[in-house]
Amino acid sequence: MTKQLEKKHSLAVRWLHWISFPLLALMIWSGLLIYWANAIYGFKIFGYELFHFFPTWFYDILGIPLRLAEGISLHFFFMWFFALNGVIYVLYLIFSGEWRAILPVPGSFKRAALVSLHDLHILKKLPPQGKYNDAQRIAYTGVILLGAGSIITGLAIYKPLQLSWLTWILGGYEWARWEHFWVMILFVLFFVVHVIQVLLAGWNNFRSMITGFEVVKTDAVATETMVEEGAKV
Amino acid sequence: MSEDKGLDNEVLLEKVREIEAAKRDDKIIDKENTAYILGEKSGLSAPLTDGEAGKIMSRRSRRSFLIGGAAAVAGYFGYRWLRQPDNFYIFERMFRFNENVSQTFFESSDLAPEFPRELAGARVNGLIGMGEDFSADSWRLQVTGLSNPQQFSLDEIKSLPRTEMTTELKCIEGWSIICNWTGVRFSDFAAQFFPVLRDGGTPNLQRLPENLTQYVSLVTPDQGYYVGWDMQSILHPQTLLAYEMNGEPLKPEHGAPLRLVSATKYGIKQLKRIGSIEFTNVRPADYWAEQGYDWYSGH
């Protein structure tokens, strides 16, 4: 048995990743404090509301009611740090070349479906992949787009006069608010799936986001295959 | 037996090293591999024995977890410190910073969209500062900070240039409503009555608002509700002293006889039933800012 250490996450990515977590949490939390004051969204089918954002018990458990001013002060404080962290991350991806590991490539959507089937234990074999599989590529690119979307829709409702063109593009003030809300919901869904996947992936993978390194087993079988493949060239 | 295994491991290690070297030379290419498509690099170390790998990882882990843990603890206590009531001034400073950023990009030529008149509606929200003891007939608008303190009757205000607009009123709670307003632009009002200037010199209408006082304070007759405005926003062409709403004289619940309406700020700043207006260089007190809201509250 031999092992190899794989450098998975640079120091910058690890810091940016972990800083984004409390910042996103604070933005969502303060956003909820604000949303409560005009909580009008829900899932409606033929005029019948299946689910309202959010049920009373949800607000009560979290102690959300009557904290609009507090929500605004937090939201418009941490927005700068949230946006700055995201911008630095994107710049880092561009200049380090690490965008290569994250951007979807031709065939990514097809292979991402196969990865999902594998994760659901329907398929045995994983499609070939680089550092991240294609489902991860789509998810990680998607969450960057969510970050951009949160800033764009947020600006449209924050400065609907100065940025009236942006608000107009997004369908007006009310639509922009609705879009800002759904960006938040998608962020939460990403978070839930991300945490589940990390739990399933195990300690070695989790540790790599803290130490930067993952221990890779180079077991006998794999080695044999590699030796054979190596022999072919 | 154990010697054999040791030897096997040695051989295996050697082989893996060879393969790694070959890989680095791009000799092994998996064209199906997404990493290959974009030319992604992988950072694999040289092959190690279990013992070596374990040793390196535990050293790295200890270091990283200690730093990470310290950062998490610092973040937690930093946040708790920030949220102490005594430190709310930090959030107020950020409001002020945001205000400065906003004012830097503010152009009075930026206009909020106007809507067809038919879309106009009404929604009553908030009756602070509208005490029962009020007579519209004896009402006069008190203005201080003009060259001479002055009073205006509603008819006098109505005699000023009339402006109509159908804009979206945005409440800080998150809802909005389209309303049709008629009144006099605050900028027209100010231009007519020469407010005192920062430096006390002769008014020059071409140099508005630079030449004016920095702020305007508006207060209800019972002084129960008061708002402060920056000069830039209150002189915006979509800020009116309104006396009609949706084609009818303003109703008491909407701020009769005269109220402020604007596309530049949230509803909390659009004072109903204005009693007095003051041009001032002192940042005016603001009812909702005192409750922890953003003093500027501008769009």
XYZ file of C-alpha atoms in Angstrom:
532
model
C 0.000 0.000 0.000
C 1.280 3.383 -0.916
C -0.269 6.745 -0.395
C -0.002 10.127 -1.974
C -0.855 13.548 -0.641
C -2.939 15.533 -3.045
C -2.823 19.315 -2.729
C -6.495 20.095 -3.169
C -7.180 23.566 -1.826
C -4.823 26.499 -1.704
C -4.595 28.667 1.391
C -6.563 31.426 -0.370
C -9.417 29.107 -1.325
C -9.643 27.696 2.180
C -9.828 31.102 3.833
C -12.256 32.476 1.267
C -14.403 29.367 1.590
C -14.625 29.476 5.357
C -15.107 33.233 5.531
C -17.957 33.007 3.046
C -19.825 30.630 5.348
C -20.542 32.982 8.299
C -20.998 35.915 5.918
C -23.600 34.060 3.879
C -25.269 32.922 7.096
C -25.422 36.521 8.339
C -26.773 37.801 5.035
C -29.517 35.165 5.048
C -30.328 35.731 8.698
C -30.537 39.515 8.387
C -32.438 39.041 5.131
C -35.043 37.020 7.016
C -35.363 39.778 9.620
C -36.096 42.169 6.749
C -38.324 39.816 4.770
C -40.574 39.234 7.784
C -41.865 42.826 7.529
C -43.462 42.013 4.179
C -43.594 38.221 4.012
C -45.655 37.754 0.880
C -44.073 34.904 -1.069
C -45.262 31.346 -1.339
C -45.771 28.407 -3.658
C -49.066 28.886 -5.421
C -50.831 26.467 -7.749
C -54.041 27.691 -9.393
C -54.342 30.364 -6.756
C -54.027 27.866 -3.903
C -51.038 28.391 -1.679
C -49.224 25.145 -0.975
C -46.525 26.670 1.161
C -46.077 30.149 2.563
C -42.676 31.668 3.242
C -42.670 31.323 6.151
C -45.035 29.641 8.616
C -45.572 31.415 11.932
C -43.792 28.704 13.916
C -40.673 29.294 11.832
C -40.525 32.972 12.810
C -41.358 32.241 16.416
C -38.739 29.527 16.902
C -36.034 31.755 15.461
C -37.285 34.909 17.185
C -37.540 36.847 13.929
C -40.552 39.153 14.381
C -40.158 42.925 14.875
C -36.467 43.135 14.107
C -36.577 44.988 10.790
C -34.229 47.819 11.805
C -31.711 45.341 13.167
C -31.963 43.282 9.968
C -31.320 46.332 7.816
C -28.318 47.415 9.864
C -26.776 43.938 9.644
C -27.599 43.425 5.963
C -26.121 46.742 4.855
C -23.060 46.203 7.026
C -22.081 42.700 6.042
C -23.032 43.105 2.381
C -19.669 44.764 1.745
C -17.702 41.896 3.240
C -19.844 39.284 1.528
C -19.404 40.951 -1.873
C -15.710 41.621 -1.319
C -15.044 38.027 -0.347
C -16.870 36.835 -3.458
C -15.047 39.222 -5.773
C -11.662 38.184 -4.371
C -12.610 34.540 -4.836
C -13.586 35.053 -8.474
C -10.401 37.028 -9.156
C -8.418 34.279 -7.491
C -10.030 31.634 -9.690
C -9.246 33.662 -12.797
C -5.624 34.459 -12.011
C -4.642 31.146 -10.459
C -6.109 29.180 -13.352
C -8.252 27.225 -10.906
C -11.319 28.123 -12.908
C -10.281 25.131 -14.999
C -11.252 22.783 -12.198
C -14.619 24.434 -11.647
C -16.107 25.601 -14.927
C -18.402 23.104 -16.672
C -16.939 21.636 -19.862
C -18.643 20.119 -22.907
C -20.575 17.083 -21.746
C -20.637 18.236 -18.122
C -24.411 18.218 -17.867
C -24.661 14.679 -19.224
C -21.917 13.418 -16.936
C -23.373 15.339 -13.981
C -26.561 13.299 -14.469
C -24.470 10.126 -14.353
C -22.758 11.335 -11.183
C -26.158 11.942 -9.601
C -27.284 8.440 -10.569
C -24.112 7.099 -9.022
C -24.721 9.068 -5.829
C -28.220 7.593 -5.690
C -26.665 4.110 -5.950
C -28.276 3.451 -9.326
C -25.066 3.483 -11.325
C -21.935 1.746 -10.112
C -19.317 3.528 -12.124
C -18.414 7.178 -11.851
C -17.666 8.994 -15.089
C -14.067 10.185 -15.490
C -13.326 13.431 -13.695
C -10.656 15.916 -12.761
C -10.353 17.446 -9.310
C -14.123 17.776 -9.186
C -16.756 15.676 -10.887
C -19.161 17.298 -13.296
C -21.965 17.648 -10.755
C -19.527 19.533 -8.558
C -18.428 21.695 -11.473
C -22.025 22.711 -12.088
C -22.756 23.232 -8.408
C -19.632 25.314 -7.717
C -20.101 27.423 -10.824
C -23.766 27.761 -9.938
C -23.032 29.053 -6.473
C -20.724 31.717 -7.919
C -23.595 32.749 -10.197
C -25.856 32.853 -7.139
C -23.377 35.170 -5.460
C -23.404 37.439 -8.495
C -27.194 37.172 -8.647
C -27.551 38.139 -5.007
C -25.455 41.268 -5.573
C -27.251 42.242 -8.788
C -30.785 41.702 -7.493
C -29.788 43.233 -4.166
C -28.466 46.387 -5.824
C -31.661 46.668 -7.853
C -33.782 46.854 -4.696
C -31.223 48.813 -2.685
C -30.825 51.620 -5.251
C -33.891 51.477 -7.511
C -33.495 55.164 -8.397
C -29.774 55.424 -9.023
C -29.755 52.015 -10.712
C -33.215 52.254 -12.223
C -31.941 50.644 -15.441
C -30.896 47.574 -13.489
C -34.216 47.419 -11.664
C -35.946 47.752 -15.026
C -33.942 44.879 -16.547
C -34.942 42.662 -13.632
C -38.606 43.410 -14.265
C -39.121 46.261 -11.819
C -38.776 46.739 -8.079
C -41.246 44.084 -6.972
C -39.829 41.412 -9.279
C -36.280 42.251 -8.235
C -37.251 41.693 -4.596
C -38.848 38.376 -5.507
C -35.697 37.355 -7.410
C -33.499 38.383 -4.489
C -35.601 36.140 -2.259
C -35.270 33.145 -4.582
C -31.523 33.587 -4.861
C -31.520 33.168 -1.076
C -33.628 30.000 -1.275
C -31.254 28.558 -3.890
C -28.287 29.434 -1.655
C -29.943 27.495 1.157
C -30.592 24.508 -1.123
C -26.965 24.568 -2.249
C -25.877 24.683 1.368
C -28.030 21.692 2.342
C -26.836 19.527 -0.552
C -23.240 20.655 -0.014
C -23.278 19.695 3.660
C -24.885 16.316 2.947
C -22.291 15.578 0.273
C -19.454 16.592 2.559
C -20.802 14.323 5.291
C -21.031 11.450 2.811
C -17.584 12.135 1.375
C -16.036 11.678 4.790
C -13.298 13.021 7.013
C -10.395 12.934 4.564
C -12.294 15.159 2.142
C -13.505 17.538 4.858
C -10.036 17.810 6.314
C -8.676 18.851 2.929
C -10.703 22.100 3.123
C -8.861 22.866 6.359
C -5.366 21.528 5.747
C -5.346 21.793 1.972
C -4.306 18.183 1.503
C -6.123 14.939 0.946
C -4.553 11.538 1.434
C -5.015 9.481 -1.720
C -4.661 5.740 -1.621
C -2.654 4.274 -4.424
C -3.822 0.717 -3.868
C -2.386 -2.331 -5.572
C -5.152 -2.745 -8.125
C -5.074 0.868 -9.194
C -1.323 0.721 -9.354
C -1.463 -2.316 -11.590
C -3.838 -0.546 -13.966
C -1.634 2.474 -13.985
C 1.386 0.327 -14.647
C -0.393 -1.303 -17.568
C -1.522 2.008 -18.947
C 1.933 3.360 -18.469
C 3.286 0.402 -20.396
C 0.997 1.197 -23.317
C 2.487 4.594 -23.938
C 6.954 -13.585 3.920
C 7.177 -10.191 5.522
C 10.420 -9.555 3.715
C 8.684 -10.393 0.467
C 5.925 -7.934 1.223
C 8.455 -5.280 2.030
C 10.148 -5.930 -1.251
C 6.803 -5.828 -3.068
C 6.087 -2.452 -1.541
C 9.464 -1.195 -2.632
C 8.836 -2.347 -6.198
C 5.340 -0.932 -6.164
C 6.555 2.409 -4.897
C 9.148 2.540 -7.621
C 6.535 1.769 -10.273
C 4.167 4.438 -8.994
C 6.982 6.947 -9.014
C 7.692 6.071 -12.635
C 4.042 6.526 -13.532
C 3.898 9.842 -11.748
C 6.921 10.981 -13.690
C 5.322 9.811 -16.921
C 2.115 11.636 -15.992
C 4.022 14.814 -15.398
C 5.442 14.473 -18.870
C 1.880 14.212 -20.174
C 2.475 10.734 -21.430
C -0.714 9.350 -19.978
C -3.719 11.187 -21.309
C -7.320 10.372 -20.688
C -9.141 12.295 -23.354
C -12.481 11.679 -21.691
C -11.260 13.317 -18.556
C -12.654 16.769 -17.827
C -9.359 17.737 -16.247
C -7.693 17.139 -19.573
C -10.193 19.227 -21.545
C -9.326 22.439 -19.715
C -5.754 21.532 -18.985
C -6.397 21.323 -15.247
C -3.338 20.615 -13.115
C -3.349 18.118 -10.321
C -1.056 18.404 -7.326
C -0.112 14.899 -6.311
C 2.885 14.351 -4.115
C 5.387 11.617 -4.687
C 4.185 8.238 -3.404
C 4.656 7.746 0.305
C 4.369 4.892 2.717
C 1.445 4.837 5.150
C 3.702 5.949 7.946
C 5.161 8.890 6.073
C 1.770 10.063 4.835
C 0.288 9.825 8.323
C 3.117 11.760 9.866
C 2.959 14.625 7.361
C -0.811 14.850 7.537
C -1.029 14.904 11.305
C 1.554 17.694 11.430
C -0.358 19.706 8.834
C -3.706 18.960 10.472
C -2.626 20.121 13.894
C -1.412 23.406 12.494
C -4.419 24.057 10.274
C -7.013 23.078 12.858
C -5.382 25.273 15.484
C -5.358 28.289 13.179
C -8.875 27.583 11.941
C -10.191 27.057 15.456
C -8.584 30.276 16.664
C -10.100 32.166 13.727
C -13.543 30.722 14.455
C -13.352 31.672 18.128
C -12.110 35.167 17.248
C -14.926 35.548 14.734
C -17.526 34.466 17.256
C -16.376 36.844 19.977
C -15.811 39.620 17.453
C -19.420 39.304 16.349
C -20.685 39.253 19.935
C -18.690 42.381 20.671
C -20.027 44.094 17.543
C -23.610 43.343 18.534
C -23.400 44.956 21.951
C -25.871 47.858 22.123
C -23.013 50.217 23.001
C -21.405 49.418 19.695
C -24.387 50.204 17.501
C -22.518 53.339 16.444
C -20.391 51.064 14.255
C -23.480 50.135 12.242
C -24.465 53.800 12.125
C -21.040 54.607 10.752
C -21.564 52.018 8.055
C -24.926 53.621 7.252
C -23.044 56.894 6.947
C -20.416 55.286 4.744
C -23.132 53.814 2.520
C -24.735 57.256 2.409
C -21.491 58.820 1.194
C -21.069 56.147 -1.468
C -24.655 56.679 -2.540
C -24.297 60.456 -2.687
C -21.134 60.176 -4.733
C -23.073 58.407 -7.461
C -26.283 60.376 -7.024
C -27.305 62.373 -10.086
C -30.348 64.587 -9.952
C -30.831 63.637 -13.609
C -31.366 59.994 -12.586
C -35.111 59.603 -12.518
C -37.278 56.881 -11.081
C -39.673 55.370 -13.620
C -43.100 56.935 -13.961
C -46.161 54.790 -14.462
C -49.510 55.136 -16.228
C -51.976 57.009 -14.059
C -54.425 54.039 -14.092
C -52.024 51.927 -12.042
C -52.184 54.327 -9.098
C -53.563 52.999 -5.830
C -53.526 53.903 -2.160
C -52.494 52.254 1.067
C -52.676 53.817 4.493
C -49.699 53.086 6.690
C -48.630 54.962 9.781
C -50.310 57.839 11.544
C -47.457 58.953 13.762
C -47.394 62.683 14.319
C -50.997 63.093 13.216
C -52.588 63.972 16.515
C -56.344 64.625 16.738
C -55.915 68.216 17.773
C -55.379 69.691 14.349
C -57.234 72.168 12.194
C -56.476 72.259 8.474
C -58.118 75.671 8.161
C -55.757 77.470 10.478
C -52.745 75.523 9.202
C -49.748 77.479 7.986
C -46.451 76.037 6.834
C -43.687 77.478 8.997
C -40.351 77.793 7.244
C -37.184 78.778 9.046
C -33.763 79.186 7.564
C -35.065 81.342 4.782
C -33.795 84.876 4.487
C -36.653 85.741 6.812
C -38.701 83.239 8.771
C -41.887 82.840 6.810
C -45.336 81.327 6.839
C -47.212 79.944 3.892
C -50.863 79.175 3.438
C -51.906 76.241 1.278
C -53.124 78.620 -1.433
C -49.751 80.309 -1.525
C -48.091 76.939 -2.027
C -50.615 75.989 -4.693
C -49.754 79.150 -6.572
C -46.231 77.823 -7.137
C -45.460 75.784 -10.316
C -47.595 72.653 -10.302
C -46.012 69.236 -10.903
C -47.687 65.866 -11.274
C -45.986 62.478 -11.127
C -47.027 58.823 -10.915
C -44.275 56.995 -9.070
C -43.754 53.950 -6.933
C -43.731 54.647 -3.222
C -41.463 52.149 -1.494
C -41.955 51.287 2.119
C -38.926 50.249 4.144
C -40.973 47.190 5.136
C -40.540 45.892 1.605
C -43.820 46.644 -0.120
C -44.422 49.286 -2.732
C -47.383 51.022 -4.307
C -47.837 53.236 -7.326
C -49.410 56.579 -6.509
C -50.201 59.703 -8.444
C -49.121 62.926 -6.772
C -49.615 66.598 -7.499
C -47.786 69.397 -5.766
C -44.849 71.724 -6.047
C -41.331 70.431 -6.530
C -39.340 71.094 -3.403
C -36.608 72.496 -5.653
C -39.073 74.988 -7.167
C -40.174 75.996 -3.695
C -36.579 76.433 -2.544
C -35.605 78.368 -5.663
C -38.493 80.761 -5.094
C -37.723 81.589 -1.508
C -33.958 81.795 -1.315
C -32.996 79.738 1.701
C -30.007 80.916 3.711
C -26.700 79.837 2.328
C -23.826 78.016 3.893
C -21.531 80.980 3.650
C -24.184 83.658 4.012
C -23.501 85.102 0.554
C -25.945 86.100 -2.167
C -28.099 83.222 -3.431
C -27.180 81.910 -6.833
C -29.802 79.592 -8.257
C -27.342 78.254 -10.807
C -25.253 76.902 -7.980
C -27.959 74.939 -6.189
C -27.503 72.790 -4.230
C -23.802 73.403 -3.527
C -24.545 76.831 -2.200
C -27.361 75.776 0.108
C -27.387 74.533 3.630
C -26.623 70.844 3.882
C -29.888 69.645 5.343
C -33.593 70.174 5.601
C -35.624 69.234 8.649
C -39.378 68.581 8.406
C -41.586 68.266 11.462
C -45.306 67.598 12.017
C -47.365 70.315 13.766
C -47.481 68.240 16.975
C -43.737 67.541 16.642
C -44.495 63.850 17.050
C -42.796 62.904 13.785
C -39.717 64.515 12.319
C -37.429 63.669 9.443
C -34.096 64.928 8.191
C -33.180 65.197 4.547
C -29.930 65.770 2.714
C -30.178 68.695 0.307
C -29.277 66.573 -2.715
C -32.267 64.260 -2.302
C -34.802 66.883 -1.369
C -33.916 68.987 -4.429
C -34.312 65.982 -6.745
C -36.980 66.770 -9.380
C -39.093 63.870 -8.107
C -39.415 65.251 -4.587
C -42.663 67.171 -4.137
C -44.553 69.059 -1.500
C -47.791 67.333 -2.441
C -51.350 68.517 -1.832
C -53.190 66.096 -4.160
C -53.138 62.330 -4.408
C -54.678 60.365 -7.276
C -56.378 63.505 -8.559
C -58.085 64.435 -5.276
C -57.121 66.742 -2.447
C -54.925 64.891 0.007
C -56.949 62.992 2.615
C -56.073 63.369 6.307
C -54.735 59.784 6.541
C -52.417 60.465 3.609
C -51.046 63.624 5.132
C -53.389 66.552 4.432
C -52.976 69.395 3.933
C -49.378 69.091 2.707
C -46.933 66.194 2.717
C -43.582 65.306 1.289
C -43.411 62.652 -1.441
C -40.289 61.474 -3.183
C -38.899 58.787 -5.436
C -35.530 59.162 -3.707
C -36.258 57.707 -0.289
C -38.378 55.203 1.584
C -41.824 56.142 2.859
C -40.539 56.666 6.408
C -38.869 59.853 5.153
C -41.918 61.203 3.309
C -43.443 63.162 6.132
C -47.218 63.575 6.234
C -48.897 66.758 7.477
C -45.820 68.969 7.400
C -45.932 71.611 10.106
C -42.548 73.233 9.721
C -39.530 73.119 7.466
C -36.076 74.260 8.448
C -32.989 74.761 6.306
C -30.012 73.916 8.453
C -26.375 72.891 8.483
C -26.925 70.643 11.477
C -27.876 67.082 10.620
C -31.530 67.044 11.737
C -33.013 64.589 14.184
C -34.958 61.793 12.542
C -37.735 59.808 14.161
C -36.883 56.429 12.591
C -33.124 56.903 12.707
C -33.588 57.147 16.469
C -35.236 53.703 16.300
C -32.158 52.222 14.637
C -33.058 52.786 11.001
C -30.783 54.282 8.386
C -30.926 58.091 8.599
C -30.367 58.414 4.851
C -32.738 55.604 3.754
C -32.218 56.638 0.148
C -32.689 54.890 -3.146
